Short mmCIF file of C-alpha atoms in Angstrom, two decimals:
data_model
loop_
_atom_site.label_atom_id
_atom_site.label_comp_id
_atom_site.label_asym_id
_atom_site.label_seq_id
_atom_site.Cartn_x
_atom_site.Cartn_y
_atom_site.Cartn_z
CA MET A 1 34.51 13.80 -30.41
CA THR A 2 33.94 12.19 -27.01
CA LEU A 3 30.41 11.20 -26.03
CA SER A 4 29.48 11.49 -22.38
CA ILE A 5 26.77 9.09 -21.21
CA MET A 6 24.93 9.83 -17.96
CA TYR A 7 23.15 6.95 -16.25
CA LEU A 8 20.13 7.95 -14.19
CA PRO A 9 19.24 6.03 -11.03
CA VAL A 10 16.02 4.02 -11.09
CA GLY A 11 13.12 6.32 -10.33
CA CYS A 12 14.84 9.53 -11.38
CA LEU A 13 12.40 12.16 -12.66
CA VAL A 14 11.99 12.28 -16.42
CA TYR A 15 9.42 14.88 -17.46
CA GLY A 16 6.76 13.64 -19.83
CA GLU A 17 7.34 9.99 -18.93
CA THR A 18 4.39 7.88 -17.87
CA PHE A 19 4.23 4.63 -15.93
CA SER A 20 1.68 2.58 -14.05
CA PHE A 21 1.62 0.98 -10.65
CA ALA A 22 -0.66 -1.84 -9.54
CA ILE A 23 -2.30 -2.36 -6.17
CA MET A 24 -3.41 -5.58 -4.53
CA ALA A 25 -5.01 -5.64 -1.10
CA ASP A 26 -5.73 -8.20 1.60
CA PRO A 27 -4.72 -11.48 -0.07
CA HIS A 28 -5.01 -13.31 3.30
CA VAL A 29 -2.51 -16.10 2.64
CA ASP A 30 -3.34 -18.04 5.81
CA GLY A 31 -3.44 -21.69 4.78
CA ASN A 32 -6.67 -21.41 2.80
CA ALA A 33 -5.87 -22.98 -0.58
CA ALA A 34 -8.49 -20.98 -2.51
CA ARG A 35 -7.20 -17.64 -1.23
CA ARG A 36 -3.65 -18.58 -2.08
CA ALA A 37 -4.70 -19.66 -5.56
CA LYS A 38 -6.49 -16.38 -6.20
CA PHE A 39 -3.48 -14.42 -5.00
CA GLN A 40 -1.29 -16.37 -7.43
CA THR A 41 -3.77 -15.63 -10.21
CA ALA A 42 -3.67 -11.90 -9.47
CA VAL A 43 0.15 -11.86 -9.40
CA ASP A 44 0.32 -13.81 -12.67
CA TRP A 45 -2.17 -11.43 -14.30
CA ILE A 46 0.12 -8.50 -13.44
CA LYS A 47 3.12 -10.36 -14.86
CA ASP A 48 1.30 -11.25 -18.05
CA ASN A 49 -0.02 -7.71 -18.55
CA LYS A 50 3.12 -5.84 -17.53
CA ASN A 51 3.97 -4.55 -21.00
CA ASN A 52 0.42 -3.82 -22.18
CA ASN A 53 -0.24 -1.65 -19.13
CA ASN A 54 3.27 -0.30 -18.52
CA ILE A 55 3.27 -1.67 -14.93
CA GLU A 56 6.51 -0.80 -13.15
CA LEU A 57 5.61 -1.12 -9.44
CA VAL A 58 3.24 -3.22 -7.34
CA PHE A 59 2.01 -2.31 -3.86
CA VAL A 60 0.50 -5.01 -1.63
CA LEU A 61 -1.56 -3.14 0.96
CA GLY A 62 -1.48 -5.33 4.03
CA ASP A 63 -3.04 -8.49 5.43
CA ILE A 64 -0.66 -10.33 3.14
CA ALA A 65 -0.18 -13.48 5.23
CA TRP A 66 0.00 -14.80 8.75
CA GLY A 67 -0.15 -17.99 10.77
CA ARG A 68 -0.06 -19.06 14.36
CA THR A 69 2.20 -16.98 16.58
CA GLY A 70 5.84 -17.66 15.84
CA SER A 71 5.18 -19.20 12.43
CA SER A 72 6.36 -17.48 9.26
CA ARG A 73 5.41 -20.29 6.84
CA ASN A 74 2.49 -18.48 5.21
CA LEU A 75 4.48 -15.26 5.00
CA ALA A 76 7.26 -17.16 3.24
CA ILE A 77 4.75 -18.64 0.79
CA ALA A 78 3.36 -15.18 0.05
CA ARG A 79 6.87 -13.84 -0.49
CA GLN A 80 7.70 -16.62 -2.95
CA ILE A 81 4.54 -15.86 -4.92
CA LEU A 82 5.40 -12.16 -4.95
CA ASN A 83 9.02 -12.82 -5.94
CA ARG A 84 7.69 -13.75 -9.38
CA LEU A 85 7.22 -10.02 -9.88
CA ASN A 86 10.87 -9.24 -9.06
CA ILE A 87 11.97 -11.83 -11.60
CA VAL A 88 10.18 -10.04 -14.44
CA GLY A 89 11.42 -6.62 -13.34
CA ILE A 90 8.42 -5.34 -11.36
CA PRO A 91 9.49 -4.49 -7.80
CA TYR A 92 6.78 -5.22 -5.24
CA ILE A 93 6.32 -3.20 -2.07
CA PRO A 94 4.90 -5.14 0.93
CA ILE A 95 2.92 -3.17 3.55
CA ILE A 96 1.92 -4.67 6.88
CA GLY A 97 -1.73 -5.05 7.88
CA ASP A 98 -3.64 -5.41 11.11
CA ASN A 99 -4.06 -9.19 10.77
CA GLU A 100 -0.32 -9.85 10.82
CA ILE A 101 -0.23 -7.91 14.09
CA GLU A 102 -3.37 -9.42 15.61
CA THR A 103 -1.97 -12.93 15.03
CA GLY A 104 1.39 -12.03 16.60
CA CYS A 105 3.37 -12.09 13.34
CA GLU A 106 4.74 -8.55 13.08
CA ARG A 107 8.28 -9.68 13.98
CA GLU A 108 7.98 -12.47 11.39
CA PHE A 109 6.74 -9.96 8.80
CA GLN A 110 9.91 -7.92 9.37
CA ASP A 111 12.15 -11.00 9.12
CA VAL A 112 10.49 -12.44 6.00
CA PHE A 113 10.34 -9.21 4.00
CA GLU A 114 13.63 -7.66 5.15
CA PRO A 115 15.43 -9.04 2.05
CA GLN A 116 12.81 -7.36 -0.14
CA TYR A 117 13.24 -4.04 1.66
CA LYS A 118 17.00 -4.30 1.12
CA TYR A 119 16.37 -5.02 -2.55
CA LEU A 120 14.09 -1.99 -2.82
CA SER A 121 16.63 0.25 -1.10
CA GLY A 122 19.01 -0.42 -3.98
CA ARG A 123 16.36 0.12 -6.63
CA PHE A 124 14.72 3.37 -5.60
CA VAL A 125 15.87 6.96 -5.21
CA ASN A 126 15.81 8.45 -1.70
CA TRP A 127 14.80 5.24 0.05
CA GLN A 128 14.10 5.90 3.73
CA LYS A 129 12.95 3.32 6.28
CA ALA A 130 12.25 3.81 9.97
CA THR A 131 14.35 1.87 12.46
CA VAL A 132 12.67 -1.12 14.16
CA PRO A 133 11.76 -2.11 16.75
CA VAL A 134 10.38 0.89 18.64
CA ARG A 135 8.80 0.17 22.02
CA ASN A 136 8.84 -3.52 21.04
CA MET A 137 6.75 -2.73 17.95
CA TYR A 138 7.90 -3.40 14.39
CA LEU A 139 6.37 -0.28 12.82
CA GLN A 140 6.88 -0.59 9.06
CA ASN A 141 7.26 2.99 7.78
CA PHE A 142 9.25 3.82 4.65
CA SER A 143 9.28 6.10 1.62
CA PHE A 144 11.00 6.53 -1.75
CA ASP A 145 10.93 8.57 -4.94
CA TYR A 146 10.01 7.19 -8.35
CA LYS A 147 9.82 9.24 -11.55
CA GLY A 148 8.72 12.40 -9.84
CA CYS A 149 6.37 10.76 -7.31
CA HIS A 150 7.09 10.52 -3.62
CA PHE A 151 5.57 7.32 -2.22
CA VAL A 152 5.21 7.16 1.55
CA CYS A 153 4.13 3.82 3.06
CA LEU A 154 2.76 3.84 6.59
CA ASP A 155 2.01 1.51 9.49
CA PHE A 156 -1.05 2.96 11.20
CA ASN A 157 -2.26 -0.43 12.46
CA SER A 158 -3.30 -0.56 16.09
CA ARG A 159 -1.31 -2.70 18.53
CA LYS A 160 -4.24 -2.89 20.95
CA ARG A 161 -5.64 -6.40 21.23
CA GLY A 162 -8.86 -6.78 19.26
CA ASP A 163 -8.68 -3.28 17.74
CA GLU A 164 -9.01 -3.30 13.94
CA GLY A 165 -9.01 0.48 13.61
CA GLY A 166 -6.27 2.98 12.84
CA GLU A 167 -3.74 4.33 15.31
CA LEU A 168 -1.23 7.11 14.64
CA HIS A 169 1.39 5.92 17.17
CA ASP A 170 2.03 9.51 18.19
CA PHE A 171 5.25 9.22 20.20
CA PRO A 172 8.96 9.74 19.45
CA GLY A 173 9.97 7.11 16.91
CA GLY A 174 6.33 6.29 16.15
CA SER A 175 4.56 6.36 12.81
CA TRP A 176 3.02 9.81 13.19
CA HIS A 177 6.33 11.56 13.97
CA TRP A 178 8.06 9.68 11.16
CA PHE A 179 5.31 10.57 8.69
CA LYS A 180 5.31 14.27 9.55
CA ASN A 181 9.08 14.47 9.23
CA ASP A 182 9.01 12.65 5.90
CA ILE A 183 6.34 14.92 4.40
CA GLU A 184 8.06 18.08 5.64
CA LYS A 185 11.40 17.10 4.10
CA CYS A 186 10.42 15.29 0.91
CA SER A 187 11.00 16.84 -2.51
CA LYS A 188 7.93 18.54 -3.99
CA PRO A 189 8.84 19.41 -7.59
CA LYS A 190 5.24 19.31 -8.84
CA LYS A 191 1.71 19.53 -7.51
CA GLU A 192 0.13 16.25 -6.36
CA ASN A 193 3.41 14.36 -6.41
CA ILE A 194 2.91 12.75 -2.95
CA VAL A 195 1.15 9.38 -2.81
CA ILE A 196 0.37 7.76 0.55
CA MET A 197 0.01 3.98 0.98
CA SER A 198 -1.44 2.38 4.11
CA HIS A 199 -3.46 -0.67 5.05
CA ILE A 200 -6.01 1.39 6.95
CA GLY A 201 -7.35 4.40 5.05
CA MET A 202 -6.95 7.90 6.46
CA PHE A 203 -10.63 8.85 6.50
CA ARG A 204 -13.99 8.41 8.21
CA THR A 205 -17.36 7.62 6.66
CA GLY A 206 -19.75 8.91 9.31
CA PHE A 207 -21.17 5.40 9.75
CA GLU A 208 -20.29 3.63 12.99
CA MET A 209 -20.17 0.15 11.42
CA ALA A 210 -17.38 1.28 9.06
CA ASP A 211 -15.63 3.85 11.24
CA LYS A 212 -14.73 1.30 13.92
CA TYR A 213 -12.28 -0.04 11.31
CA LEU A 214 -10.82 3.42 10.67
CA PHE A 215 -9.46 6.36 12.69
CA SER A 216 -11.05 8.18 15.60
CA LYS A 217 -12.39 11.71 15.10
CA GLU A 218 -9.53 13.07 17.19
CA GLU A 219 -6.85 11.36 15.12
CA MET A 220 -8.50 12.43 11.86
CA THR A 221 -8.44 16.01 13.13
CA LYS A 222 -4.66 15.67 13.64
CA ILE A 223 -4.22 14.26 10.16
CA LYS A 224 -6.26 16.98 8.47
CA GLN A 225 -4.66 19.82 10.41
CA PHE A 226 -1.17 18.66 9.48
CA LEU A 227 -1.89 17.90 5.83
CA TYR A 228 -3.76 21.15 5.22
CA ASN A 229 -0.51 22.96 4.33
CA TYR A 230 0.46 20.15 1.93
CA ARG A 231 -2.93 19.71 0.24
CA GLU A 232 -1.63 20.87 -3.17
CA TYR A 233 1.06 18.19 -3.14
CA ILE A 234 -0.86 15.13 -1.89
CA ASP A 235 -3.00 13.32 -4.43
CA SER A 236 -4.31 10.17 -2.79
CA ASN A 237 -4.13 7.76 0.10
CA TYR A 238 -4.44 4.18 -1.23
CA ALA A 239 -5.69 1.62 1.29
CA GLY A 240 -7.17 -1.84 1.72
CA HIS A 241 -8.68 -3.30 4.90
CA LEU A 242 -12.38 -2.72 4.11
CA HIS A 243 -12.63 -5.25 1.25
CA GLN A 244 -14.40 -2.81 -1.04
CA ASN A 245 -13.62 -0.52 -3.96
CA TRP A 246 -14.37 2.88 -2.47
CA ASN A 247 -13.38 6.41 -3.46
CA MET A 248 -13.69 9.20 -0.90
CA ILE A 249 -12.56 12.82 -0.63
CA VAL A 250 -11.23 14.08 2.71
CA TRP A 251 -12.27 17.68 3.25
CA SER A 252 -11.05 20.46 5.51
CA GLY A 253 -14.28 22.17 6.47
CA LEU A 254 -16.97 22.34 3.80
CA PHE A 255 -15.10 23.63 0.78
CA THR A 256 -11.42 22.60 0.87
CA PRO A 257 -10.49 19.14 -0.45
CA LEU A 258 -7.29 17.77 1.09
CA TYR A 259 -6.78 14.42 -0.67
CA SER A 260 -8.63 11.42 -2.05
CA VAL A 261 -8.80 8.02 -0.37
CA ARG A 262 -9.00 5.06 -2.75
CA VAL A 263 -9.78 1.72 -1.13
CA THR A 264 -9.07 -1.46 -3.09
CA ASP A 265 -11.04 -4.69 -2.72
CA GLU A 266 -9.46 -7.96 -1.63
CA THR A 267 -8.10 -10.50 -4.10
CA TRP A 268 -10.55 -13.15 -2.84
CA TYR A 269 -14.13 -12.65 -1.71
CA ASP A 270 -16.50 -13.12 1.20
CA THR A 271 -20.02 -12.04 2.16
CA GLN A 272 -19.47 -10.70 5.68
CA TRP A 273 -20.00 -6.94 5.85
CA PRO A 274 -18.39 -4.84 4.46
CA GLU A 275 -17.21 -7.34 1.83
CA SER A 276 -19.02 -7.30 -1.49
CA ASN A 277 -20.44 -10.59 -2.73
CA ASP A 278 -18.41 -10.88 -5.90
CA ARG A 279 -16.30 -13.74 -7.18
CA GLN A 280 -13.72 -11.68 -9.03
CA LEU A 281 -10.14 -10.84 -8.23
CA THR A 282 -9.45 -7.15 -7.96
CA VAL A 283 -6.29 -5.40 -9.12
CA ARG A 284 -6.20 -1.61 -9.20
CA LEU A 285 -4.14 -0.04 -11.99
CA VAL A 286 -3.00 3.57 -11.71
CA GLN A 287 -1.44 5.33 -14.69
CA VAL A 288 0.85 8.21 -13.73
CA ASN A 289 1.62 11.11 -16.06
CA ASN A 290 4.06 13.85 -15.04
CA ASN A 291 3.86 15.81 -18.29
CA GLY A 292 2.34 19.06 -17.05
CA PRO A 293 2.25 21.51 -14.15
CA LYS A 294 1.07 18.72 -11.85
CA ILE A 295 1.23 14.94 -11.83
CA THR A 296 -2.01 13.22 -12.81
CA TYR A 297 -3.30 9.76 -11.97
CA HIS A 298 -5.83 7.73 -13.95
CA GLN A 299 -7.61 4.94 -12.06
CA HIS A 300 -8.76 1.59 -13.39
CA ILE A 301 -10.24 -1.32 -11.42
CA GLN A 302 -9.37 -4.58 -13.17
CA ASN A 303 -11.73 -7.40 -12.25
CA ILE A 304 -10.24 -10.76 -13.13
CA GLU A 305 -12.66 -13.63 -13.55
CA ALA A 306 -11.43 -16.45 -11.36
CA GLU A 307 -14.14 -18.90 -10.38
CA ASN A 308 -11.74 -21.83 -10.26
CA PRO A 309 -8.17 -20.55 -10.18
CA VAL A 310 -5.44 -23.14 -10.46
CA LEU A 311 -3.30 -23.55 -7.36
CA GLU A 312 0.35 -24.20 -8.11
CA THR A 313 1.96 -26.13 -5.28
CA LYS A 314 5.48 -26.60 -6.54
CA ASN A 315 8.24 -24.45 -5.07
CA LEU A 316 5.91 -22.81 -2.55
CA ARG A 317 7.01 -24.63 0.58
#
């Protein structure tokens, strides 16, 4: 009797299988030794707890690193810290933030993390990445499938000087057109299988002090009108940027929920609004279960005590 063995590509859907992904946001590797040390501590915690928590992916939601214009040193340091995850078999997914752009490092971000994107393209099913540059902007938009989930990662960071809010980039080749095309064409085998990752969350709070860091009313109307027809398939938009742990529901009208927005706190801490005055490192853990008529996600905020994290300096330059 001849046995036939079929090898499934990484990320292929297996019903009933669970996995977890981790989220880190806003590490701000910018030359500050304490921030870098805390980022290392968060990465090492994920490594050390990989098996206990079944962590298979890590998303880093923007403001990863930057330096003076034309310098990629801090980005390279951040990449070397994150490469520890690759070594232990946890692919990390870097997403650009507004601070890399504001400091003139979006081209450097592309150059530094291009090897990682190539690595991911060989690891994940249905990897798609937008061509750069477009209108001299390095818009980092990409998506992939993993065990029944469709992850779409978006660059909605403004390119206007001094603007820390969201921008759809609604033009041919821009983020909004790419996003709409990706959602329209992606596989939807189960309810709530689409997960959106972005540095800036796709929501508004109704408070001016917060909303200046988010999208305009007009752009949120565009987002909600488009996603209305896909509301049964989109679970959450995970974001950083606000340096808080917030959960919001985006509604269409008064009675129709479209999706949740889950904002993750930074890996360091500060006291300037809207930062919370805590001294813990935050890692969000999300357990995914596709055993049922829809995919479900269980949230856990892991606060890591790190008053005096140890900074490793070897092999980081």
